[in-house]
Coordinates of C-alpha atoms in Angstrom, one line a residue:
X104 CA 58.1 244.2 -90.2
X105 CA 60.3 247.3 -89.7
X106 CA 58.9 250.3 -87.7
X107 CA 60.1 253.9 -87.8
X108 CA 58.8 257.0 -86.1
X109 CA 57.8 260.0 -88.1
X110 CA 57.6 263.0 -85.7
X111 CA 56.6 265.5 -88.4
X112 CA 53.0 266.8 -88.5
X113 CA 51.9 266.9 -92.1
X114 CA 48.8 268.7 -93.1
X115 CA 49.0 270.8 -90.0
X116 CA 47.8 268.0 -87.7
X117 CA 49.2 269.0 -84.3
X118 CA 49.7 266.4 -81.6
X119 CA 49.7 263.4 -84.1
X120 CA 52.8 261.3 -84.7
X121 CA 52.9 258.6 -87.3
X122 CA 54.6 255.2 -87.1
X123 CA 55.7 254.2 -90.6
X124 CA 56.1 250.5 -91.3
X125 CA 56.9 248.2 -94.1
X126 CA 55.2 244.9 -94.3
X127 CA 56.6 241.8 -96.0
X128 CA 55.3 242.9 -99.4
X129 CA 57.1 246.2 -99.1
X130 CA 54.0 248.3 -98.9
X131 CA 54.3 251.4 -96.7
X132 CA 51.7 251.7 -93.9
X133 CA 50.9 254.4 -91.4
X134 CA 49.6 254.1 -87.8
X135 CA 48.7 257.4 -86.0
X136 CA 49.7 258.0 -82.4
X137 CA 47.3 260.5 -80.8
X138 CA 49.0 262.7 -78.2
X139 CA 47.2 263.0 -74.9
X140 CA 45.3 266.1 -74.0
X141 CA 47.5 268.9 -72.5
X142 CA 45.5 268.8 -69.2
X143 CA 45.7 265.0 -68.8
X144 CA 48.7 263.3 -67.3
X145 CA 51.3 262.4 -69.8
X146 CA 51.8 258.6 -70.2
X147 CA 55.4 257.3 -70.4
X148 CA 56.5 255.8 -73.7
X149 CA 57.1 252.0 -73.8
X150 CA 60.7 251.0 -73.3
X151 CA 62.6 250.7 -76.6
X152 CA 60.0 252.6 -78.7
X153 CA 62.0 255.9 -78.8
X154 CA 65.8 256.0 -79.2
X155 CA 67.2 258.1 -76.3
X156 CA 69.9 260.7 -77.3
X157 CA 73.3 259.7 -76.2
X158 CA 74.2 261.0 -72.8
X159 CA 77.4 262.9 -72.3
X160 CA 78.8 260.3 -70.0
X161 CA 78.5 257.7 -72.8
X162 CA 80.6 259.7 -75.3
X163 CA 83.9 258.1 -76.3
X164 CA 86.8 259.1 -74.1
X165 CA 89.2 261.8 -75.3
X166 CA 92.7 262.3 -74.4
X167 CA 92.2 266.0 -74.5
X168 CA 92.4 267.1 -70.8
X169 CA 91.4 270.7 -71.5
X170 CA 88.1 269.4 -73.1
X171 CA 87.3 267.4 -69.9
X172 CA 88.1 270.4 -67.7
X173 CA 85.9 272.7 -69.7
X174 CA 83.1 270.2 -69.6
X175 CA 83.4 270.0 -65.8
X176 CA 83.3 273.8 -65.4
X177 CA 80.2 274.0 -67.7
X178 CA 78.3 271.2 -65.7
X179 CA 79.1 272.8 -62.3
X180 CA 78.1 276.2 -63.7
X181 CA 74.8 274.8 -65.0
X182 CA 74.0 273.1 -61.6
X183 CA 74.8 276.3 -59.7
X184 CA 72.6 278.4 -62.0
X185 CA 69.7 275.8 -61.7
X186 CA 70.0 276.0 -57.9
X187 CA 69.8 279.8 -57.9
X188 CA 66.7 279.7 -60.2
X189 CA 65.0 277.1 -58.1
X190 CA 65.6 279.2 -55.0
X191 CA 64.2 282.4 -56.7
X192 CA 61.1 280.4 -57.8
X193 CA 60.5 279.2 -54.3
X194 CA 60.7 282.8 -53.0
X195 CA 58.2 283.9 -55.6
X196 CA 55.8 281.1 -54.7
X197 CA 56.0 282.0 -51.0
X198 CA 55.4 285.7 -51.8
X199 CA 52.4 284.8 -54.0
X200 CA 50.9 282.8 -51.1
X201 CA 51.4 285.6 -48.6
X202 CA 50.1 288.4 -50.8
X203 CA 46.4 288.5 -51.8
X204 CA 45.5 288.3 -55.5
X205 CA 44.8 291.7 -57.2
X206 CA 41.1 292.4 -57.9
X207 CA 39.9 291.1 -61.2
X208 CA 42.7 288.6 -61.7
X209 CA 42.0 284.9 -62.3
X210 CA 44.5 282.3 -61.2
X211 CA 43.7 278.7 -61.8
X212 CA 45.4 276.3 -59.5
X213 CA 45.6 272.6 -60.3
X214 CA 43.2 271.6 -57.5
X215 CA 40.7 274.2 -58.6
X216 CA 40.1 272.7 -62.1
X217 CA 36.5 271.4 -62.1
X218 CA 36.2 270.5 -65.7
X219 CA 37.9 270.6 -69.1
X220 CA 36.6 269.7 -72.5
X221 CA 38.1 267.2 -75.0
X222 CA 36.6 266.8 -78.4
X223 CA 33.7 264.4 -78.0
X224 CA 34.2 264.1 -74.3
X225 CA 33.5 266.2 -71.2
X226 CA 35.6 265.5 -68.1
X227 CA 34.3 266.8 -64.8
X228 CA 36.4 266.9 -61.6
X229 CA 34.2 266.5 -58.6
X230 CA 35.7 266.5 -55.1
X231 CA 34.1 264.1 -52.6
X232 CA 31.9 265.7 -50.1
X233 CA 32.3 265.2 -46.4
X234 CA 29.4 262.7 -46.4
X235 CA 30.8 260.8 -49.3
X236 CA 34.1 260.4 -47.7
X237 CA 32.4 259.1 -44.6
X238 CA 30.3 256.7 -46.6
X239 CA 33.5 254.7 -47.5
X240 CA 34.0 253.9 -43.8
X241 CA 30.3 253.3 -43.1
X242 CA 29.3 249.7 -43.8
X243 CA 26.2 249.5 -41.6
X244 CA 22.7 251.0 -42.0
X245 CA 20.9 253.9 -40.3
X246 CA 17.2 253.2 -39.9
X247 CA 14.6 255.3 -38.2
X248 CA 10.9 254.9 -37.4
X249 CA 8.7 257.9 -38.1
X250 CA 5.1 259.1 -38.6
X251 CA 3.6 261.6 -41.0
X252 CA 3.3 265.2 -39.9
X253 CA 5.7 264.7 -37.0
X254 CA 8.0 267.7 -36.3
X255 CA 10.7 265.6 -34.5
X256 CA 10.7 263.2 -37.4
X257 CA 11.1 266.0 -39.8
X258 CA 14.1 267.3 -37.8
X259 CA 15.8 263.9 -37.8
X260 CA 15.2 263.5 -41.5
X261 CA 16.7 267.0 -42.2
X262 CA 19.6 266.3 -39.9
X263 CA 20.6 263.2 -41.9
X264 CA 20.2 264.9 -45.2
X265 CA 22.3 267.9 -44.3
X266 CA 25.1 265.5 -43.3
X267 CA 24.8 263.5 -46.5
X268 CA 24.1 260.3 -44.6
X269 CA 22.0 257.6 -46.2
X270 CA 19.2 256.2 -44.1
X271 CA 16.1 254.0 -44.3
X272 CA 12.9 255.6 -43.1
X273 CA 10.1 253.3 -41.9
X274 CA 6.9 255.4 -41.6
X275 CA 4.4 253.5 -39.5
X276 CA 1.5 255.5 -41.0
X277 CA 2.5 254.1 -44.4
X278 CA 3.4 250.6 -43.1
X279 CA 1.0 250.1 -40.1
X280 CA 2.2 246.6 -39.2
X281 CA 5.7 247.9 -38.6
X282 CA 4.3 249.7 -35.5
X283 CA 4.2 246.3 -33.8
X284 CA 7.9 245.9 -34.5
X285 CA 8.6 249.3 -33.2
X286 CA 6.9 248.5 -29.9
X287 CA 8.7 245.1 -29.7
X288 CA 12.1 246.7 -30.2
X289 CA 11.7 249.9 -28.0
X290 CA 8.8 249.1 -25.7
X291 CA 6.7 252.0 -26.9
X292 CA 5.2 253.4 -30.1
X293 CA 7.0 256.8 -29.7
X294 CA 8.8 258.2 -32.7
X295 CA 11.3 259.1 -34.0
X296 CA 13.5 256.2 -33.0
X297 CA 16.9 255.8 -34.7
X298 CA 18.7 252.4 -35.1
X299 CA 22.3 252.0 -36.0
X300 CA 22.4 248.5 -37.4
X301 CA 20.4 246.5 -34.9
X302 CA 21.2 248.8 -31.9
X303 CA 18.7 251.4 -30.7
X304 CA 20.4 254.8 -30.6
X305 CA 17.5 257.0 -29.5
X306 CA 15.5 259.9 -30.7
X307 CA 16.0 263.5 -31.6
X308 CA 17.4 264.3 -28.1
X309 CA 20.1 261.7 -28.4
X310 CA 21.1 263.0 -31.9
X311 CA 21.3 266.6 -30.6
X312 CA 23.3 265.7 -27.6
X313 CA 25.8 263.8 -29.7
X314 CA 26.1 266.6 -32.2
X315 CA 26.6 269.2 -29.5
X316 CA 29.4 267.1 -27.9
X317 CA 31.4 267.3 -31.2
X318 CA 31.9 263.6 -31.4
X319 CA 29.1 262.7 -33.8
X320 CA 31.2 261.7 -36.8
X321 CA 33.6 259.6 -34.7
X322 CA 30.8 257.8 -32.8
X323 CA 28.7 257.1 -35.9
X324 CA 31.6 255.7 -37.9
X325 CA 32.6 253.5 -34.9
X326 CA 29.1 252.2 -34.5
X327 CA 28.5 251.7 -38.2
X328 CA 31.9 250.3 -39.0
X329 CA 30.7 246.8 -39.5
X330 CA 28.1 245.4 -41.8
X331 CA 24.5 245.3 -40.9
X332 CA 23.3 242.1 -39.4
X333 CA 20.0 240.4 -40.1
X334 CA 18.6 241.6 -36.8
X335 CA 18.4 245.2 -37.9
X336 CA 15.0 246.7 -39.0
X337 CA 14.4 245.6 -42.5
X338 CA 13.9 248.3 -45.2
X339 CA 10.5 248.4 -46.8
X340 CA 10.3 246.5 -50.1
X341 CA 8.6 247.8 -53.2
X342 CA 5.6 245.8 -54.4
X343 CA 5.0 243.7 -51.3
X344 CA 1.9 244.3 -49.2
X345 CA 2.0 243.6 -45.5
X346 CA 1.5 239.9 -44.6
X347 CA -0.2 240.6 -41.3
X348 CA -2.4 243.4 -42.5
X349 CA -6.0 242.6 -41.7
X350 CA -7.7 240.9 -44.6
X351 CA -10.4 242.9 -46.4
X352 CA -13.8 241.5 -46.1
X353 CA -16.0 241.1 -49.2
X354 CA -19.3 243.0 -49.4
X355 CA -22.3 241.1 -48.0
X356 CA -24.2 241.8 -51.3
X357 CA -21.4 240.3 -53.5
X358 CA -23.3 237.0 -53.9
X359 CA -26.2 238.7 -55.4
X360 CA -24.0 240.9 -57.6
X361 CA -22.1 237.9 -59.0
X362 CA -25.4 236.2 -59.8
X363 CA -26.8 239.2 -61.6
X364 CA -23.6 239.7 -63.6
X365 CA -23.9 236.2 -64.9
X366 CA -27.7 236.0 -65.5
X367 CA -28.9 239.4 -66.6
X368 CA -29.3 240.1 -70.3
X369 CA -27.0 243.2 -70.5
X370 CA -27.3 244.9 -73.9
X371 CA -27.6 248.3 -75.7
X372 CA -31.2 249.7 -75.8
X373 CA -32.9 252.7 -77.3
X374 CA -34.3 254.8 -74.5
X375 CA -35.8 258.3 -74.9
X376 CA -34.4 258.5 -78.4
X377 CA -30.9 257.8 -77.0
X378 CA -28.8 254.6 -77.4
X379 CA -27.9 253.5 -73.8
X380 CA -25.2 250.9 -73.7
X381 CA -24.8 247.9 -71.4
X382 CA -28.1 248.2 -69.5
X383 CA -30.9 246.0 -68.1
X384 CA -34.4 246.6 -67.0
X385 CA -35.6 246.6 -63.4
X386 CA -38.2 243.9 -64.1
X387 CA -35.4 241.6 -65.6
X388 CA -33.4 242.0 -62.4
X389 CA -36.4 241.2 -60.2
X390 CA -37.1 238.1 -62.3
X391 CA -33.6 236.7 -61.7
X392 CA -33.6 237.4 -58.0
X393 CA -37.0 235.8 -57.4
X394 CA -36.1 232.8 -59.4
X395 CA -32.7 232.2 -57.7
X396 CA -33.5 233.1 -54.1
X397 CA -37.1 231.9 -54.1
X398 CA -38.4 235.2 -52.7
X399 CA -41.3 237.5 -53.6
X400 CA -40.9 240.5 -55.8
X401 CA -41.0 243.0 -52.9
X402 CA -38.0 241.3 -51.4
X403 CA -36.2 241.4 -54.7
X404 CA -36.9 245.1 -55.0
X405 CA -35.4 245.7 -51.6
X406 CA -32.3 243.8 -52.7
X407 CA -32.1 246.1 -55.7
X408 CA -32.3 249.2 -53.6
X409 CA -29.5 248.0 -51.4
X410 CA -27.4 247.4 -54.5
X411 CA -28.1 250.9 -55.7
X412 CA -27.2 252.5 -52.3
X413 CA -23.9 250.6 -52.3
X414 CA -23.3 251.8 -55.9
X415 CA -23.1 248.4 -57.5
X416 CA -25.9 249.6 -59.9
X417 CA -27.3 253.0 -61.0
X418 CA -30.3 254.2 -63.0
X419 CA -29.0 255.1 -66.4
X420 CA -30.4 258.7 -66.1
X421 CA -30.1 258.9 -62.3
X422 CA -33.9 259.2 -61.9
X423 CA -34.6 256.8 -59.1
X424 CA -33.0 254.3 -56.7
X425 CA -34.6 251.0 -58.0
X426 CA -38.1 250.0 -59.1
X427 CA -39.8 246.9 -60.5
X428 CA -40.9 248.5 -63.7
X429 CA -39.6 249.3 -67.2
X430 CA -36.7 251.4 -65.8
X431 CA -33.2 250.7 -66.9
X432 CA -30.1 250.3 -64.9
X433 CA -26.4 249.3 -65.3
X434 CA -23.5 248.2 -63.2
X435 CA -20.9 250.6 -62.1
X436 CA -18.2 249.1 -64.3
X437 CA -20.4 249.8 -67.3
X438 CA -20.8 253.5 -66.7
X439 CA -19.6 255.6 -69.7
X440 CA -17.2 257.6 -67.6
X441 CA -15.6 254.6 -65.8
X442 CA -12.8 254.2 -68.4
X443 CA -11.6 257.8 -67.7
X444 CA -11.3 257.1 -63.9
X445 CA -7.7 256.4 -63.0
X446 CA -8.6 254.7 -59.7
X447 CA -10.5 252.0 -61.6
X448 CA -8.5 248.9 -62.8
X449 CA -10.2 246.2 -64.8
X450 CA -13.1 245.7 -62.3
X451 CA -14.8 247.5 -59.5
X452 CA -13.6 247.1 -55.9
X453 CA -16.1 244.5 -54.5
X454 CA -14.7 244.6 -50.9
X455 CA -16.9 246.1 -48.2
X456 CA -16.4 249.9 -48.3
X457 CA -14.3 251.3 -45.5
X458 CA -15.6 254.2 -43.5
X459 CA -15.0 257.5 -45.3
X460 CA -13.3 259.0 -42.3
X461 CA -10.8 256.2 -42.2
X462 CA -10.1 256.5 -46.0
X463 CA -9.6 260.2 -45.7
X464 CA -7.2 259.9 -42.7
X465 CA -5.2 257.3 -44.6
X466 CA -5.0 259.4 -47.7
X467 CA -3.8 262.3 -45.6
X468 CA -1.0 260.3 -43.9
X469 CA 0.3 258.6 -47.1
X470 CA 0.4 261.7 -49.2
X471 CA 2.0 263.7 -46.3
X472 CA 4.7 261.0 -46.1
X473 CA 5.2 261.3 -49.9
X474 CA 5.8 265.1 -49.6
X475 CA 8.2 264.6 -46.6
X476 CA 10.3 262.2 -48.6
X477 CA 10.2 263.6 -52.1
X478 CA 9.5 267.4 -51.8
X479 CA 11.7 270.3 -50.7
X480 CA 11.3 271.5 -47.1
X481 CA 9.2 274.5 -48.3
X482 CA 7.1 272.2 -50.6
X483 CA 7.8 274.5 -53.6
X484 CA 9.6 271.7 -55.5
X485 CA 8.2 268.2 -55.9
X486 CA 10.2 265.3 -57.4
X487 CA 7.5 263.6 -59.4
X488 CA 9.8 261.1 -61.0
X489 CA 10.9 259.8 -57.6
X490 CA 7.3 259.7 -56.3
X491 CA 6.3 257.6 -59.3
X492 CA 8.8 254.9 -58.4
X493 CA 8.1 254.9 -54.6
X494 CA 6.4 252.3 -52.5
X495 CA 4.4 255.1 -50.8
X496 CA 2.8 256.1 -54.2
X497 CA 2.1 252.5 -55.1
X498 CA 0.2 252.2 -51.8
X499 CA -1.6 255.4 -52.5
X500 CA -2.8 254.1 -55.9
X501 CA -4.1 251.0 -54.1
X502 CA -5.9 253.2 -51.5
X503 CA -7.5 255.2 -54.3
X504 CA -9.5 252.1 -55.4
X505 CA -11.1 252.1 -52.0
X506 CA -12.8 255.4 -53.0
X507 CA -15.0 253.8 -55.6
X508 CA -18.0 253.0 -53.4
X509 CA -17.2 254.9 -50.2
X510 CA -20.1 256.7 -48.5
X511 CA -19.3 260.4 -48.4
X512 CA -22.6 261.4 -47.0
X513 CA -21.6 260.2 -43.5
X514 CA -18.9 262.9 -43.3
X515 CA -19.2 266.1 -41.2
X516 CA -18.7 269.5 -42.9
X517 CA -15.1 269.8 -41.8
X518 CA -14.4 266.2 -42.7
X519 CA -15.8 266.8 -46.2
X520 CA -13.8 270.0 -46.6
X521 CA -10.5 268.3 -45.7
X522 CA -11.4 265.2 -47.7
X523 CA -12.0 267.1 -51.0
X524 CA -9.0 269.4 -50.5
X525 CA -6.7 266.4 -50.0
X526 CA -8.3 264.5 -52.8
X527 CA -7.7 267.4 -55.2
X528 CA -4.0 267.8 -54.3
X529 CA -3.5 264.0 -54.5
X530 CA -5.2 263.8 -57.9
X531 CA -2.9 266.5 -59.3
X532 CA 0.2 264.6 -58.3
X533 CA -1.3 261.4 -59.8
X534 CA -2.3 263.2 -63.0
X535 CA 1.1 264.7 -63.5
X536 CA 2.7 261.3 -63.1
X537 CA 0.2 259.5 -65.4
X538 CA -0.6 262.0 -68.2
X539 CA 2.1 264.6 -67.7
X540 CA 2.1 268.3 -67.0
X541 CA -0.1 270.3 -69.4
X542 CA 1.8 272.6 -71.7
X543 CA -0.9 274.8 -73.3
X544 CA -4.5 276.1 -72.9
X545 CA -6.1 273.0 -74.5
X546 CA -3.9 270.6 -72.6
X547 CA -4.9 272.4 -69.3
X548 CA -8.6 272.1 -70.1
X549 CA -8.2 268.3 -70.7
X550 CA -6.0 268.0 -67.6
X551 CA -8.6 269.5 -65.2
X552 CA -11.6 267.9 -66.9
X553 CA -10.7 264.5 -68.2
X554 CA -8.5 263.1 -65.4
X555 CA -11.1 261.6 -63.1
X556 CA -11.7 259.3 -60.1
X557 CA -14.9 257.4 -59.3
X558 CA -15.6 258.3 -55.7
X559 CA -18.7 257.2 -53.9
X560 CA -20.2 255.8 -57.2
X561 CA -19.8 259.1 -59.1
X562 CA -17.1 260.6 -61.3
X563 CA -15.0 263.5 -60.0
X564 CA -12.5 265.5 -62.1
X565 CA -10.3 268.2 -60.7
X566 CA -12.7 270.8 -62.1
X567 CA -15.7 269.0 -60.5
X568 CA -14.1 268.9 -57.1
X569 CA -13.0 272.6 -57.2
X570 CA -16.0 274.2 -58.8
X571 CA -18.7 271.7 -58.2
X572 CA -18.0 270.7 -54.5
X573 CA -15.7 273.3 -52.9
X574 CA -17.2 276.3 -54.7
X575 CA -20.8 275.1 -54.3
X576 CA -21.5 274.4 -57.9
X577 CA -20.2 277.7 -59.4
X578 CA -19.1 278.2 -63.0
X579 CA -15.5 277.8 -63.8
X580 CA -13.6 280.7 -65.3
X581 CA -14.7 281.2 -68.9
X582 CA -17.3 278.4 -68.6
X583 CA -21.0 278.8 -69.4
X584 CA -22.4 275.8 -67.5
X585 CA -22.3 274.8 -63.9
X586 CA -20.6 271.5 -63.1
X587 CA -23.8 269.8 -61.7
X588 CA -27.2 269.9 -63.1
X589 CA -30.4 269.9 -61.1
X590 CA -31.1 266.6 -59.4
X591 CA -27.4 265.6 -59.3
X592 CA -26.8 263.6 -56.1
X593 CA -23.3 265.2 -55.7
X594 CA -25.1 268.6 -54.9
X595 CA -25.8 267.2 -51.5
X596 CA -22.1 267.2 -50.7
X597 CA -21.6 270.9 -51.4
X598 CA -21.0 273.3 -48.4
X599 CA -23.7 275.8 -47.5
X600 CA -21.3 278.7 -47.9
X601 CA -18.1 279.0 -50.0
X602 CA -14.9 279.5 -48.0
X603 CA -12.6 281.7 -50.2
X604 CA -9.6 280.3 -48.4
X605 CA -9.9 277.0 -50.3
X606 CA -8.1 278.7 -53.2
X607 CA -4.9 278.9 -51.1
X608 CA -5.1 275.2 -50.1
X609 CA -5.4 273.8 -53.6
X610 CA -2.2 273.2 -55.6
X611 CA -2.4 272.6 -59.3
X612 CA 1.3 271.7 -59.8
X613 CA 2.5 275.1 -61.0
X614 CA 5.0 277.6 -59.7
X615 CA 2.4 280.3 -59.1
X616 CA -0.1 278.1 -57.3
X617 CA 0.0 277.7 -53.5
X618 CA 2.4 275.1 -52.2
X619 CA 1.1 271.5 -52.0
X620 CA -0.2 270.4 -48.5
X621 CA -2.7 268.0 -46.9
X622 CA -5.2 268.9 -44.2
X623 CA -6.6 267.2 -41.1
X624 CA -10.3 267.2 -40.5
X625 CA -9.8 268.4 -36.9
X626 CA -7.8 271.6 -37.8
X627 CA -8.8 272.3 -41.5
X628 CA -10.0 275.8 -40.8
X629 CA -6.8 276.9 -39.0
X630 CA -4.6 275.1 -41.5
X631 CA -6.4 276.9 -44.4
X632 CA -5.7 280.3 -42.6
X633 CA -2.1 279.3 -42.2
X634 CA -1.9 278.3 -45.9
X635 CA -3.4 281.7 -46.9
X636 CA -1.0 283.6 -44.7
X637 CA 2.0 281.7 -46.2
X638 CA 0.8 282.4 -49.8
X639 CA 0.3 286.1 -49.3
X640 CA 3.6 286.6 -47.5
X641 CA 5.5 284.6 -50.2
X642 CA 4.6 287.0 -53.0
X643 CA 0.9 286.5 -53.4
X644 CA 0.5 290.3 -52.7
X645 CA 3.0 293.1 -53.1
X646 CA 2.5 296.8 -52.1
X647 CA 4.2 299.8 -53.7
X648 CA 3.6 302.8 -51.6
X649 CA 5.1 305.3 -54.0
X650 CA 3.0 304.2 -56.9
X651 CA 0.0 303.6 -54.7
X652 CA -0.3 300.2 -56.4
X653 CA -1.1 296.7 -55.1
X654 CA 0.0 293.7 -57.0
X655 CA -2.4 290.8 -56.5
X656 CA -2.3 287.1 -57.4
X657 CA -4.3 286.4 -60.6
X658 CA -6.2 283.7 -58.7
X659 CA -8.3 286.4 -57.1
X660 CA -9.1 287.8 -60.5
X661 CA -10.2 284.4 -61.8
X662 CA -12.4 283.7 -58.8
X663 CA -13.4 287.2 -57.8
X664 CA -17.0 286.1 -57.2
X665 CA -15.8 284.2 -54.2
X666 CA -13.9 287.2 -52.7
X667 CA -16.1 290.2 -53.4
X668 CA -15.3 293.7 -54.7
X669 CA -11.7 294.7 -55.0
X670 CA -11.6 297.1 -52.0
X671 CA -13.3 294.5 -49.9
X672 CA -10.6 292.0 -51.0
X673 CA -7.8 294.4 -49.9
X674 CA -9.4 294.9 -46.5
X675 CA -9.9 291.2 -46.1
X676 CA -6.4 290.3 -47.1
X677 CA -4.8 292.5 -44.3
X678 CA -5.4 289.7 -41.9
X679 CA -3.1 287.4 -43.9
X680 CA -0.2 289.8 -44.5
X681 CA 3.0 290.4 -42.5
X682 CA 3.3 293.5 -40.4
X683 CA 5.1 295.6 -43.0
X684 CA 2.8 294.9 -45.9
X685 CA -0.3 295.2 -43.7
X686 CA 0.9 298.6 -42.5
X687 CA 1.5 299.9 -46.0
X688 CA -1.8 298.6 -47.3
X689 CA -3.7 300.1 -44.3
X690 CA -2.1 303.4 -45.0
X691 CA -3.1 303.3 -48.6
X692 CA -6.7 302.4 -47.8
X693 CA -7.1 305.0 -45.0
X694 CA -5.7 308.1 -46.6
X695 CA -8.6 308.4 -49.1
X696 CA -6.5 308.4 -52.2
X697 CA -6.9 306.1 -55.2
X698 CA -5.4 302.6 -55.1
X699 CA -4.3 300.8 -58.2
X700 CA -4.6 297.0 -58.5
X701 CA -2.5 295.1 -60.9
X702 CA -2.8 291.4 -61.2
X703 CA 0.4 289.4 -61.4
X704 CA 1.3 287.1 -64.3
X705 CA 0.7 283.5 -63.7
X706 CA 3.6 281.0 -64.1
X707 CA 2.2 277.8 -65.5
X708 CA 5.5 275.9 -65.4
X709 CA 5.7 272.8 -63.3
X710 CA 6.8 273.0 -59.6
X711 CA 9.4 270.3 -60.0

């Protein structure tokens, strides 16, 4: 086959050469050669593909001496001219480097090109950061032990992130058995403790001293220049529960529950002109217990009351605890609301309920660890996608199942306040991950009402927690009915007085809501005041002295019954403003003139 190059560009196709060839049958075929992009390096042509023009040195010799002499003069002249031009160009380059560029001019240097576009392809030039260049020399592993809500641990975490260093964090509040390892390796449970491979480096003081000495990068690369050995602290693994974590004990009433689940005639019945699904009568349950345990009916009734207190069974209308009559009951797993509860999986949690104080503290620690790892330092931006894939969140979901039959009535007022604040904020994160962020009014109504947990044997939605518990059974905005009806057991958990600061401790996952946080039972009141102060100083209230106008968050308009009259709200808010805003607002209120209040627009977009 004979090949020839056709350098013409027919049809106006620039940058395309054609190789013309003849096959053995004499047919003419074409193969296009696409020229590389002008900003990409030019590849060299394969040897022999293009015929080089004959060089002057290869021309046939001539006997004409004058021709050779003229050629010599021309070559020397060309070389001399090229040298002069090269020198002038070098002077221009030096002058350009010495003189600043005129204002408004744009000069693109080769190393400043960050991207260029090719048809169907986008090429991005990204220079390696200081941390990425160091990663090539770091073969070991940085590990550090931490706790939730620890300032020194936060400083260590921020230090590593700012330097672009990859690290493994082992939070002993999330992984309690790892605290034993910490004590074994360091001799104490103090945190933070940083390990470089298997060697203990120290804590925050050691990091600061090394940074101040100016030899941090050199020392770290030297200590992490070899691969990590098997003696280093192991990173937490996803999906594996702790082997040495104490085993959960089954409830002492479980034997009776299993018996009743097998023997009772569970069926749908017509009660008070309503069809009640999956229920049984009290007398049927007493019959089963007396027959199996060989006890009298009074003893069987007492067993039934214990099962009701532990939320294994409930009266279908919530009328009584348990009686040996024609009353009807059903198991917790058969309640109509149970399928909407996202902390219920297949079956109820039959283990002995943990103390509510312990569950609340554990919830606070795990969710705080999640924020420290997957939210910005100011908590205004949350990485929900990363949270959904994390081991911390998997453990939180497991912990949420412990809420099913927990006894909330044993909590003190401050413990209940912190518990429900934390539960609300945790459920919002869970809801965004499971059902997504609501886009419109209808979606928001479903988001706050339909996403539920079963807690202490009763269903709780986000709206129920906020309006039913924390607001002492007050109507939601634009709602006609209260969350709880008369006789609802959950009314006993409501506070005696509504604390208006709760509105600045609840985050609903939007940009205009307060930042997400979790509270401790010991300092919940002070922490709520701090949250309120942060919210008002971050744009929750603005004061325009010239227009005599105060711009207030729309949250206060929606829940004005919790705050009082508008002038009372302004006086009350002075305690949570910075000195400048407080002075301006005080001046407006004291000079006797009118004060205009405008409520800010609410941004419902997600805080991701």
